PDB file of C-alpha atoms and ligand atoms in Angstrom:
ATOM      1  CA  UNK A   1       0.000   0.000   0.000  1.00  0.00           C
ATOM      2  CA  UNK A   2       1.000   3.147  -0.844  1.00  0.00           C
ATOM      3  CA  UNK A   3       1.643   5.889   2.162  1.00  0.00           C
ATOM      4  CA  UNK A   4       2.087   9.430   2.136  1.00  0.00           C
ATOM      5  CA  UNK A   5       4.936  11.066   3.792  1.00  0.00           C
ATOM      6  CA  UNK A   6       5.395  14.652   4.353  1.00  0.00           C
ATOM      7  CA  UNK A   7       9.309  14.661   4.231  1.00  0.00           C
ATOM      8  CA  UNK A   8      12.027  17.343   6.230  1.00  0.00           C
ATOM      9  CA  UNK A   9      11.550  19.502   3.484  1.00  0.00           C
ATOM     10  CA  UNK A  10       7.608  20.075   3.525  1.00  0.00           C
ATOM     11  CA  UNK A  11       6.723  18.063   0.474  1.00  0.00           C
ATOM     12  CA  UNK A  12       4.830  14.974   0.440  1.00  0.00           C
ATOM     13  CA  UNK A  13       5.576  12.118  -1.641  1.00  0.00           C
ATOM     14  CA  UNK A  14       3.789   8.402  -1.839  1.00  0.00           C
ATOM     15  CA  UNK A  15       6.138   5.433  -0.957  1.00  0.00           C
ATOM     16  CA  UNK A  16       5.084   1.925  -0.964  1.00  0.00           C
ATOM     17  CA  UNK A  17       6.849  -0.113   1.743  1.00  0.00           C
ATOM     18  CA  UNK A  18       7.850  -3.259   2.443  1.00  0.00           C
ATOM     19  CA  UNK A  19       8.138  -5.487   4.766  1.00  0.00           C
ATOM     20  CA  UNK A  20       7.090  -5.906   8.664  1.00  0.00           C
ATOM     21  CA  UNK A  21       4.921  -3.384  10.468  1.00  0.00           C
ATOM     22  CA  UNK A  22       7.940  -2.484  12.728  1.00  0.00           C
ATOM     23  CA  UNK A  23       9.906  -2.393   9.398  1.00  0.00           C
ATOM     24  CA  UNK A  24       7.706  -0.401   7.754  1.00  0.00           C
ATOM     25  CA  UNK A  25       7.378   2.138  11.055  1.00  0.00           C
ATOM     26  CA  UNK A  26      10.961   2.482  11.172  1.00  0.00           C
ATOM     27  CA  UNK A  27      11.187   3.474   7.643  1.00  0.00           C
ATOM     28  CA  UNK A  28       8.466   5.536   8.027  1.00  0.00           C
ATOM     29  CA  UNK A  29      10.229   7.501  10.946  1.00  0.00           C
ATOM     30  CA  UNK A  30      13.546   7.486   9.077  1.00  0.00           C
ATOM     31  CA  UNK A  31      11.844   8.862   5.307  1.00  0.00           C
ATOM     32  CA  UNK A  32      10.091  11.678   7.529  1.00  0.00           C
ATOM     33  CA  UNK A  33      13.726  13.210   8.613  1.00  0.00           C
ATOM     34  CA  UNK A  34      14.523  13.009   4.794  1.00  0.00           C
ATOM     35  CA  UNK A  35      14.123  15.459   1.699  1.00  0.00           C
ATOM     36  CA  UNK A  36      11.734  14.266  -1.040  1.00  0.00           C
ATOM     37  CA  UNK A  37      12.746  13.015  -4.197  1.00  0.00           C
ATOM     38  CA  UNK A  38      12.622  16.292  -6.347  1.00  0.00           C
ATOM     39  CA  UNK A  39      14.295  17.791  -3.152  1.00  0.00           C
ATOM     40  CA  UNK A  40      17.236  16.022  -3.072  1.00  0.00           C
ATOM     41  CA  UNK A  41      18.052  15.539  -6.637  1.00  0.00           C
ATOM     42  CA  UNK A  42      17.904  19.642  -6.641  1.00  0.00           C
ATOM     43  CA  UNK A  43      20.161  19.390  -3.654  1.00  0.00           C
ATOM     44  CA  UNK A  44      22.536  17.224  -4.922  1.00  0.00           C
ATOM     45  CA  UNK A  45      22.855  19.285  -7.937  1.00  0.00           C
ATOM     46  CA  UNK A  46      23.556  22.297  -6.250  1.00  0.00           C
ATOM     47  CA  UNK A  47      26.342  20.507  -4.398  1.00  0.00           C
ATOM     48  CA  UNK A  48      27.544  19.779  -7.787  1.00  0.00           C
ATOM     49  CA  UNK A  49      27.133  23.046  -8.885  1.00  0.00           C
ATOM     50  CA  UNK A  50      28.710  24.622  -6.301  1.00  0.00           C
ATOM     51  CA  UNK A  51      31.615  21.964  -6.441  1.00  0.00           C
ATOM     52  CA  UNK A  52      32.220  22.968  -9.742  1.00  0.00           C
ATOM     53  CA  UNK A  53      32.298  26.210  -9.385  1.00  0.00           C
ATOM     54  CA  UNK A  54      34.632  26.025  -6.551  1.00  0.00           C
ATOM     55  CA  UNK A  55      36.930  23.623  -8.876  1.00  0.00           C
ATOM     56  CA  UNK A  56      36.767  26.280 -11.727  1.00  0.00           C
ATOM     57  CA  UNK A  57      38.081  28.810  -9.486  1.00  0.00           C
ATOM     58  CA  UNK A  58      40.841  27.093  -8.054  1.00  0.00           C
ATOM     59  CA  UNK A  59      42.029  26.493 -11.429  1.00  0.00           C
ATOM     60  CA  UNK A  60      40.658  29.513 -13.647  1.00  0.00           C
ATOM     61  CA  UNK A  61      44.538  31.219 -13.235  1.00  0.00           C
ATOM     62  CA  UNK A  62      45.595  28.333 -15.286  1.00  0.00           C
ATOM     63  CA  UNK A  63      46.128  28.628 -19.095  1.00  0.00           C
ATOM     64  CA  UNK A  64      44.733  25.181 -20.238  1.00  0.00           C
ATOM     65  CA  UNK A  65      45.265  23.394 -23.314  1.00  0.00           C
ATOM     66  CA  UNK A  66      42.335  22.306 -24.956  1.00  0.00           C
ATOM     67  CA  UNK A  67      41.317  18.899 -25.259  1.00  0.00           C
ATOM     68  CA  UNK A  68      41.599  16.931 -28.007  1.00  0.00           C
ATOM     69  CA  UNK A  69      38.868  14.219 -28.715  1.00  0.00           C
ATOM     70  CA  UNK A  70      35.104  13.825 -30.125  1.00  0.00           C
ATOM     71  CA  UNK A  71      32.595  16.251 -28.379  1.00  0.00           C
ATOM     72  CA  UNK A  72      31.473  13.963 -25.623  1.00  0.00           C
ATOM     73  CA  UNK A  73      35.212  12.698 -24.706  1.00  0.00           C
ATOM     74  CA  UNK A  74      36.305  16.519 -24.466  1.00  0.00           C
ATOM     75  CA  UNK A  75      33.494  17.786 -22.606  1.00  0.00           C
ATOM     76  CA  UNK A  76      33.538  14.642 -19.633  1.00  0.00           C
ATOM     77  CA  UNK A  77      37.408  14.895 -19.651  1.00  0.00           C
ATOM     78  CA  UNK A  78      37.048  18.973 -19.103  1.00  0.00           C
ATOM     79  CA  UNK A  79      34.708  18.026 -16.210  1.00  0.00           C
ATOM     80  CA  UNK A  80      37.672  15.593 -14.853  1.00  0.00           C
ATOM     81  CA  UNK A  81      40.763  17.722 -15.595  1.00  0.00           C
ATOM     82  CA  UNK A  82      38.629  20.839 -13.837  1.00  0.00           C
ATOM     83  CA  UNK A  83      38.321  18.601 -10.388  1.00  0.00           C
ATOM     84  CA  UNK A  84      41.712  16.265 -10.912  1.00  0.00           C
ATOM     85  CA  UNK A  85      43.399  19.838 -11.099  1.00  0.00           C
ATOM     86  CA  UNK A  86      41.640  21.621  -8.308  1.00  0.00           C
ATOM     87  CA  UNK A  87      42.121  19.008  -6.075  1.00  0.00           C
ATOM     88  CA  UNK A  88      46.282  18.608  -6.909  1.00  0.00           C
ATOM     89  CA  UNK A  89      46.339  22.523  -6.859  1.00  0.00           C
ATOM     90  CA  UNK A  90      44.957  22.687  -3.259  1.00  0.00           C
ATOM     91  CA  UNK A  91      46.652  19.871  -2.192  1.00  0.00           C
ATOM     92  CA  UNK A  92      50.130  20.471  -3.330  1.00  0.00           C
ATOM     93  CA  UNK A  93      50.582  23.876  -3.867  1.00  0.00           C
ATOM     94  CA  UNK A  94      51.199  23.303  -7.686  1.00  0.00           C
ATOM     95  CA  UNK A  95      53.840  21.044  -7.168  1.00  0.00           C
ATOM     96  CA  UNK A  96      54.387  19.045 -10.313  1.00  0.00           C
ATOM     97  CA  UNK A  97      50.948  19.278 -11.616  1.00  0.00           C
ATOM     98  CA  UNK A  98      52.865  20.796 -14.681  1.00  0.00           C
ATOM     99  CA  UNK A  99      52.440  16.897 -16.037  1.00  0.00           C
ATOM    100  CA  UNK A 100      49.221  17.074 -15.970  1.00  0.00           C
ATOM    101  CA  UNK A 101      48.717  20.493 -17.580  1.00  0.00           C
ATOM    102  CA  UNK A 102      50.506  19.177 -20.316  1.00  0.00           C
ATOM    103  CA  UNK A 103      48.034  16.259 -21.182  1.00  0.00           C
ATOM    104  CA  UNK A 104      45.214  17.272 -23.854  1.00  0.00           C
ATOM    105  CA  UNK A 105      44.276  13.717 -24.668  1.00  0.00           C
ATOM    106  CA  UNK A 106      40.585  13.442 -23.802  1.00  0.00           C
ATOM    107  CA  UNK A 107      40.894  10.116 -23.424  1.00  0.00           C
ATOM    108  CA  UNK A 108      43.816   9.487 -21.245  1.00  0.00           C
ATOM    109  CA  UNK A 109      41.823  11.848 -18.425  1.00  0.00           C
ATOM    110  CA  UNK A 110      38.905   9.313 -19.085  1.00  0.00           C
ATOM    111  CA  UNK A 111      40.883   6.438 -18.683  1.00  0.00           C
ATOM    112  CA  UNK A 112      42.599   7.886 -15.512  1.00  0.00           C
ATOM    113  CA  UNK A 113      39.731   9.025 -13.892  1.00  0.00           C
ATOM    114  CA  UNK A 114      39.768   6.868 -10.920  1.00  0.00           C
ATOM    115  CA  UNK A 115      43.821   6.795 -10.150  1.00  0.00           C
ATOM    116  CA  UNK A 116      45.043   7.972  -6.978  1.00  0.00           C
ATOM    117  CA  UNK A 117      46.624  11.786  -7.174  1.00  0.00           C
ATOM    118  CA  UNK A 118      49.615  10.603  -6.702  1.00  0.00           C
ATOM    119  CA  UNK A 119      49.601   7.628  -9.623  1.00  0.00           C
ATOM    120  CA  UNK A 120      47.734  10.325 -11.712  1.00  0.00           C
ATOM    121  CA  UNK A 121      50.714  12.678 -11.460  1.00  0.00           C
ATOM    122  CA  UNK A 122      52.977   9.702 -11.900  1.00  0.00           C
ATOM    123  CA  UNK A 123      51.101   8.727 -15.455  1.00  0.00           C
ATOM    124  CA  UNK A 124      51.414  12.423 -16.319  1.00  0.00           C
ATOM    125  CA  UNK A 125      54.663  12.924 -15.906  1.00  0.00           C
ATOM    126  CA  UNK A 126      55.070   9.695 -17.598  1.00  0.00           C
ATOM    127  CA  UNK A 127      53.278  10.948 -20.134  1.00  0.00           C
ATOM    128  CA  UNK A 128      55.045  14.129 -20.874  1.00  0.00           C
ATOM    129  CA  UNK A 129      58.404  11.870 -20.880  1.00  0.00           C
ATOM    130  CA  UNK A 130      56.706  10.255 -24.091  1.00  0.00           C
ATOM    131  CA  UNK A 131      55.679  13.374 -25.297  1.00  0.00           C
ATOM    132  CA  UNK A 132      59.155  14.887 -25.147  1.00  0.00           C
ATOM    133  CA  UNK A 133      60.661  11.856 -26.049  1.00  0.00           C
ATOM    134  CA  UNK A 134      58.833  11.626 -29.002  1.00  0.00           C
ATOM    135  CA  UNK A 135      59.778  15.771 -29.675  1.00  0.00           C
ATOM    136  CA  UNK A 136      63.130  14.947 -29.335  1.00  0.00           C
ATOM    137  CA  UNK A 137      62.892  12.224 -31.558  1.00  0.00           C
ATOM    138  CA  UNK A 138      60.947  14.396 -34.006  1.00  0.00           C
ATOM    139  CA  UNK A 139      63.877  17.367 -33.958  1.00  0.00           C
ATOM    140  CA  UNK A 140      66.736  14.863 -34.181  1.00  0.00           C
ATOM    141  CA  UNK A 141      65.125  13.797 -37.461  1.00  0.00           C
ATOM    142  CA  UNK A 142      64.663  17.418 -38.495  1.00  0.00           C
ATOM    143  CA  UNK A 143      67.869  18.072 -38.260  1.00  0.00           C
ATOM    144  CA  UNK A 144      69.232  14.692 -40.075  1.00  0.00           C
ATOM    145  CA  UNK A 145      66.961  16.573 -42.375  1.00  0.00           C
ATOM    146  CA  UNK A 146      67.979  19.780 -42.789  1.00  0.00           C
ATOM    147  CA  UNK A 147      71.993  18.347 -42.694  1.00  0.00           C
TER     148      UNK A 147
HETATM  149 ZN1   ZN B 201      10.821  18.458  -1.145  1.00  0.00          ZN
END
């Protein structure tokens, strides 16, 4: 049966429960100290909101690259760089997060979004080894080149 509970917030919202009477009147007590659906999905996007915001700050003095992928790649790897860099640049006052700056591969933030800071740095700076490596590579030939 469906019940009607006026939630924290002051909305009410149906919820069918389950289970035991004492179950149920648990629940019951424990849903009323809650916001309602609509409630806390605005909620938890205004957290996100906010987060962002707060991540876009912390890193708005920085000239990023932009990324290189298809549409959707670039704009979830923005979203990751944005927080990956916010959080390095608050936690280690910019200490090697020049790795990281360097990386405009959508794809490598999406594939690194879950790593540790510290193994994220690590595959950045691992990265720009390759990267360099590669642009020496590249200059040594120019120059074969040009001799
Ligand atoms: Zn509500």
């Amino acid at each position: 049966m469906e019940q009607r509970i006026i939630h924290a917030c002051g909305h009410e919202q149906g919820h069918y429960l389950t289970g035991f009477d004492s179950q149920q009147e648990r629940k019951v007590k424990w849903l009323k100290t809650t916001s309602c659906r609509d409630c806390f999905v605005a909620e938890k996007r205004a957290e996100e909101a906010a987060a962002a915001a707060l991540s876009n700050a912390a890193i708005s003095h920085l000239d990023l690259p932009p990324l290189t992928g298809t549409d959707r790649q670039v704009s979830w790897a923005s979203t990751i760089r944005t927080k990956r860099l916010a959080v390095l640049i608050n936690s280690n006052s910019g200490v090697d997060c020049y790795a990281c700056l360097q990386v405009t591969d959508a794809k490598w933030w999406i594939d690194r979004r879950d790593l540790t800071d510290v193994d994220l740095m690590a595959a950045a700076a691992q990265a720009s080894e390759v990267q360099s490596a590669t642009a020496v590579t590249a200059s040594i030939t120019d120059m074969h080149r040009t001799a």
